[in-house]
CSV table of C-alpha atoms in Angstrom, one decimal:
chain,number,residue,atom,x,y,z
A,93,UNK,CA,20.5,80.1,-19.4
A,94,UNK,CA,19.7,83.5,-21.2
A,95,UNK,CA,17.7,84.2,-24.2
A,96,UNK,CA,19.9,83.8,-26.8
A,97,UNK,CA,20.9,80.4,-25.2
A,98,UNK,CA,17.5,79.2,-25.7
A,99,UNK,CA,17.1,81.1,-29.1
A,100,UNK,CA,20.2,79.0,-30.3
A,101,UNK,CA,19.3,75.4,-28.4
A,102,UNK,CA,15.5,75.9,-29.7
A,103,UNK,CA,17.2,76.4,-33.5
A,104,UNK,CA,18.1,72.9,-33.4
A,105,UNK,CA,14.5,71.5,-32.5
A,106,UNK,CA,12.3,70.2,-35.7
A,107,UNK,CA,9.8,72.5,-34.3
A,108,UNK,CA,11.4,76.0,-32.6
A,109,UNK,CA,8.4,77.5,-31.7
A,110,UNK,CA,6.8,74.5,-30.3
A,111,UNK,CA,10.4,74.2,-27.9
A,112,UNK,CA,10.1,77.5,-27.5
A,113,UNK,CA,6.5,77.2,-26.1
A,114,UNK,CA,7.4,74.5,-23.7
A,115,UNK,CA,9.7,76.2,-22.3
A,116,UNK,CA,7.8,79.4,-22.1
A,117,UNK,CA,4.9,77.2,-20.5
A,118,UNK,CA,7.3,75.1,-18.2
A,119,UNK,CA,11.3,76.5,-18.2
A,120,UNK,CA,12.1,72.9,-16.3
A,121,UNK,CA,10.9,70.5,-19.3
A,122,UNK,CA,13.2,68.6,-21.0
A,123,UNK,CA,13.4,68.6,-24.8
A,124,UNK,CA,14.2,66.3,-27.4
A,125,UNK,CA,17.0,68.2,-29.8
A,126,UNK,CA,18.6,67.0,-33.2
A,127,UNK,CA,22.1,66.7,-33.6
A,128,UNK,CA,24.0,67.5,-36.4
A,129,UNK,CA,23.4,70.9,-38.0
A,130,UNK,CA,23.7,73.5,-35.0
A,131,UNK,CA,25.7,71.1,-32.6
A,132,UNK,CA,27.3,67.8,-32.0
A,133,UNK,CA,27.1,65.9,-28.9
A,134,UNK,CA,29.8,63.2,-27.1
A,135,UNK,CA,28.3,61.3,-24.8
A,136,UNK,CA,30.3,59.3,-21.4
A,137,UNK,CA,29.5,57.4,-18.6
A,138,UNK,CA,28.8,59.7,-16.2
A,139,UNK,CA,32.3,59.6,-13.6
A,140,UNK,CA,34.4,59.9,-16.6
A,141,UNK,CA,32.5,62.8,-17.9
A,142,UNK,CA,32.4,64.6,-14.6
A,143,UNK,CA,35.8,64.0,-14.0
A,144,UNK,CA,36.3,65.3,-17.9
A,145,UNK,CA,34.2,68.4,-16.9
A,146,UNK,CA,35.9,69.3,-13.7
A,147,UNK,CA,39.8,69.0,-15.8
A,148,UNK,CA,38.5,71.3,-18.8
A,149,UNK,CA,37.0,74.0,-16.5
A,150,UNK,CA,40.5,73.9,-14.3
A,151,UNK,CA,42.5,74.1,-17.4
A,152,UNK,CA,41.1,76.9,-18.9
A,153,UNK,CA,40.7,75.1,-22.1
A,154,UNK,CA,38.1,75.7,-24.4
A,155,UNK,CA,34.3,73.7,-23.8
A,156,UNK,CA,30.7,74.2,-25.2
A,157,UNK,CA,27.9,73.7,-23.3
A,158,UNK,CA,27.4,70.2,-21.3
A,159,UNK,CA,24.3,68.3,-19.8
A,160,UNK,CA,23.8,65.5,-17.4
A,161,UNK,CA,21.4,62.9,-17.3
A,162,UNK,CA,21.1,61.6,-13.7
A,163,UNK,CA,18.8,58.3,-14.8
A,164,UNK,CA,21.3,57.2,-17.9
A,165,UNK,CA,24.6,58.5,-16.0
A,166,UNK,CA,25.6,59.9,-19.0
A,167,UNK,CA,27.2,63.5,-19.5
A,168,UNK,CA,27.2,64.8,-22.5
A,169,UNK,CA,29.7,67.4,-24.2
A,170,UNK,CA,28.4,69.4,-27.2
A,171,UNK,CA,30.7,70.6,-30.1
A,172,UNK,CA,30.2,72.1,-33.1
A,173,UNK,CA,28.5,70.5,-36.5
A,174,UNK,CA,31.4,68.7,-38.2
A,175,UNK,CA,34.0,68.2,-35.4
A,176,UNK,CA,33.9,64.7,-36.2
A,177,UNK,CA,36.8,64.1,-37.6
A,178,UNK,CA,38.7,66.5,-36.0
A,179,UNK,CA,37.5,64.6,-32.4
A,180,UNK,CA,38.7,61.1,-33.9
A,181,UNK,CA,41.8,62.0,-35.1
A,182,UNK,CA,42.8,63.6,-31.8
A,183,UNK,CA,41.7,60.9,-29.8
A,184,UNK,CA,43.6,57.9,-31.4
A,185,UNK,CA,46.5,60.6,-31.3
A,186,UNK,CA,46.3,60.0,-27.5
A,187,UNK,CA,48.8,57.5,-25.8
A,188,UNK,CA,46.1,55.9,-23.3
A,189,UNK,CA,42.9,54.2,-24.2
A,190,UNK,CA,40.0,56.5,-25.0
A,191,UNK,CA,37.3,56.0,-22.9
A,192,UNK,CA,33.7,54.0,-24.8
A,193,UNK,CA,31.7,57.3,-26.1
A,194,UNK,CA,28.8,57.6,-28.5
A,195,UNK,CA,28.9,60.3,-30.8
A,196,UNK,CA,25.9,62.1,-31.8
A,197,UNK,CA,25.3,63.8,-35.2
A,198,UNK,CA,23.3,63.5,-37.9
A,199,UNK,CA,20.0,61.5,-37.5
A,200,UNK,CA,20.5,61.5,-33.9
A,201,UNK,CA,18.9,63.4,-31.5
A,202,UNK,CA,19.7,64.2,-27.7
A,203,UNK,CA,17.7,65.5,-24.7
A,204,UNK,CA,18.3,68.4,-22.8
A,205,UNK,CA,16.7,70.2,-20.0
A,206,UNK,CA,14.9,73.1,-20.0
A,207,UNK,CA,16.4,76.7,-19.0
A,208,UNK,CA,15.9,76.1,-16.2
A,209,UNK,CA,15.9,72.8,-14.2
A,210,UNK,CA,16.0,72.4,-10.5
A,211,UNK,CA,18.6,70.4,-8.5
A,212,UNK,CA,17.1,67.0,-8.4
A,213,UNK,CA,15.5,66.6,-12.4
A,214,UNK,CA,16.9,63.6,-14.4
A,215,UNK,CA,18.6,66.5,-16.9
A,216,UNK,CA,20.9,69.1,-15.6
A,217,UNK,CA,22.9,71.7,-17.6
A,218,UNK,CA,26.6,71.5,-15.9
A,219,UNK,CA,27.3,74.7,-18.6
A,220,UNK,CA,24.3,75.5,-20.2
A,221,UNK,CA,24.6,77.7,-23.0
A,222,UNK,CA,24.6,81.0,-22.8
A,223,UNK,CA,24.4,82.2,-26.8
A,224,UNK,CA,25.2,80.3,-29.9
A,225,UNK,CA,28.7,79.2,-29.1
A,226,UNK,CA,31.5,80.9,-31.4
A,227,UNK,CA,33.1,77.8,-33.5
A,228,UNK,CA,36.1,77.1,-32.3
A,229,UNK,CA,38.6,74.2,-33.4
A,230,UNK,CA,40.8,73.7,-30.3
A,231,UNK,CA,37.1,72.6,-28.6
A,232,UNK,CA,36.8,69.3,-30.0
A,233,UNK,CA,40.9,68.9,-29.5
A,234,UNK,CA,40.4,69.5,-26.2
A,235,UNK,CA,37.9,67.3,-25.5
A,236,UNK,CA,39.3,64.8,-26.9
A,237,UNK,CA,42.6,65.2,-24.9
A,238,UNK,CA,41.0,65.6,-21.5
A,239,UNK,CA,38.8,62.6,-22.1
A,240,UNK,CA,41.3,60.5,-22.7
A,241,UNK,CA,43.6,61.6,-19.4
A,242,UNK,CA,40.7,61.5,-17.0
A,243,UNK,CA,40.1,57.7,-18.1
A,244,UNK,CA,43.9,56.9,-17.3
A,245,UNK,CA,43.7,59.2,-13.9
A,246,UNK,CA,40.5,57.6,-13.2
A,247,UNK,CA,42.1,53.7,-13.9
A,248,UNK,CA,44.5,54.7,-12.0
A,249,UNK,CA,42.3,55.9,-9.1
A,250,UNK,CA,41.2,52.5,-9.1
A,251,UNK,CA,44.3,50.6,-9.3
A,252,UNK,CA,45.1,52.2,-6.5
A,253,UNK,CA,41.6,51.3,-4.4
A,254,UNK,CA,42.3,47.7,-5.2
A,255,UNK,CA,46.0,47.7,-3.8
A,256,UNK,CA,44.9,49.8,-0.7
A,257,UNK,CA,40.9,49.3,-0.1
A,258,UNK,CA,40.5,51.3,3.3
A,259,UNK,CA,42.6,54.2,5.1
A,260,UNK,CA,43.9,50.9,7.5
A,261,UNK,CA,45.3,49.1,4.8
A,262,UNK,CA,46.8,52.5,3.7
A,263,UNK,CA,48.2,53.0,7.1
A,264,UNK,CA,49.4,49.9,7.5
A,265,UNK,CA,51.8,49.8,4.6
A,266,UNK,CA,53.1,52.8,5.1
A,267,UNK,CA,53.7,51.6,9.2
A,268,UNK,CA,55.0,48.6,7.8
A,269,UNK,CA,57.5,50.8,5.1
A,270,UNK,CA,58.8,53.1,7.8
A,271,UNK,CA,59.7,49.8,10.1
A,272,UNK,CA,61.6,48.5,7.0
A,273,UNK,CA,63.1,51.6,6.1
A,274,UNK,CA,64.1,52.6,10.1
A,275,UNK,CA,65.4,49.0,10.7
C-alpha cells in the first residue's frame, strides 16, 4: 500500500492520527474503519467473493480496493459513499439470484489490515488501496453484475460435483456415452 493509500484509509478512522500511529508503530495491525463517508463496503462469503474478485480483475472492469478476513471467510469489496442504491438497483436488474451480502455504510464500521500484512494474518488486502480511489459509477454496477454471475457459475460448479462426485464417476459416464453412441 503507498502513502496516500494509507493517508486516504486512515481519513475514514474516528481517530487519523491514532491509525496513523498504529500503523507507523506496527504496519501489520489491523484497524477498525467507519463506513459511510470516505467508502462503502459489500461484504460475501468468502468463495463467492474470491471467485467475484478473480472475474472483475479478468474483465478489466472497474473495482476499489478489497480485503479478506481469513477467520470470518468474508471478502469484502469497497465502493464509494452513496453507491447504495445504485448497487441495489443493479443487482435485482440481474436474471439469477444475488448472492446473501451485508452492506456496510453508515454507523457501520469494518476492519482492515494494516499496510502491510504478511501471508498468514486473519486480514489480507487482495487490492489494497493505493490513493483515494477516483469515484467512479460503473464500480458499484460492476460489482453488482459479477456477484451475481459468480453465484450462478459457482451453483453451477456444484450441480455439477453432485451429478459427477469423483474423476471415475466422470470417466465412467463419458465410457458409458461413447458405448451408447458407438453401438
Amino acid at each position: 500500500m503507498t502513502r496516500r493509500g494509507v493517508e486516504w484509509l486512515s481519513a475514514a478512522a474516528d481517530d487519523p492520527a491514532a491509525c496513523r500511529a498504529t500503523w507507523a508503530d506496527d504496519p501489520r495491525a489491523p484497524y477498525m474503519l467507519s463506513t459511510g463517508r470516505y467508502f462503502e463496503v459489500v461484504t460475501v462469503d468468502q468463495r463467492t467473493g474470491i471467485e467475484t474478485f478473480d472475474q472483475l480483475l479478468r474483465r478489466g472492469l472497474p473495482f476499489g480496493p478489497t480485503v479478506l478476513d481469513h477467520k470470518s471467510q468474508r471478502v469484502g469489496f469497497f465502493l464509494g459513499s452513496q453507491s447504495h442504491e445504485t448497487f441495489v438497483h443493479h443487482l435485482e436488474r440481474e436474471e439469477g439470484t444475488p448472492p446473501v451480502y451485508r452492506y456496510l455504510s453508515r454507523e457501520s464500521v469494518v476492519v482492515v489490515p494494516g499496510p502491510m500484512p504478511l501471508r498468514g494474518d486473519r486480514y489480507e488486502w487482495l487490492r489494497a488501496p493505493t490513493r483515494r480511489p477516483m469515484a467512479n459509477p460503473l464500480r458499484p454496477v460492476a460489482l453488482a453484475t459479477m456477484l451475481v454471475a459468480s453465484a450462478e457459475l459457482l451453483a453451477r460448479v456444484d450441480r455439477y460435483g453432485e451429478r459427477y462426485p469423483s474423476a471415475a464417476a466422470f470417466a465412467l459416464t463419458a465410457i458409458e456415452r461413447a458405448a451408447t453412441d458407438a453401438g
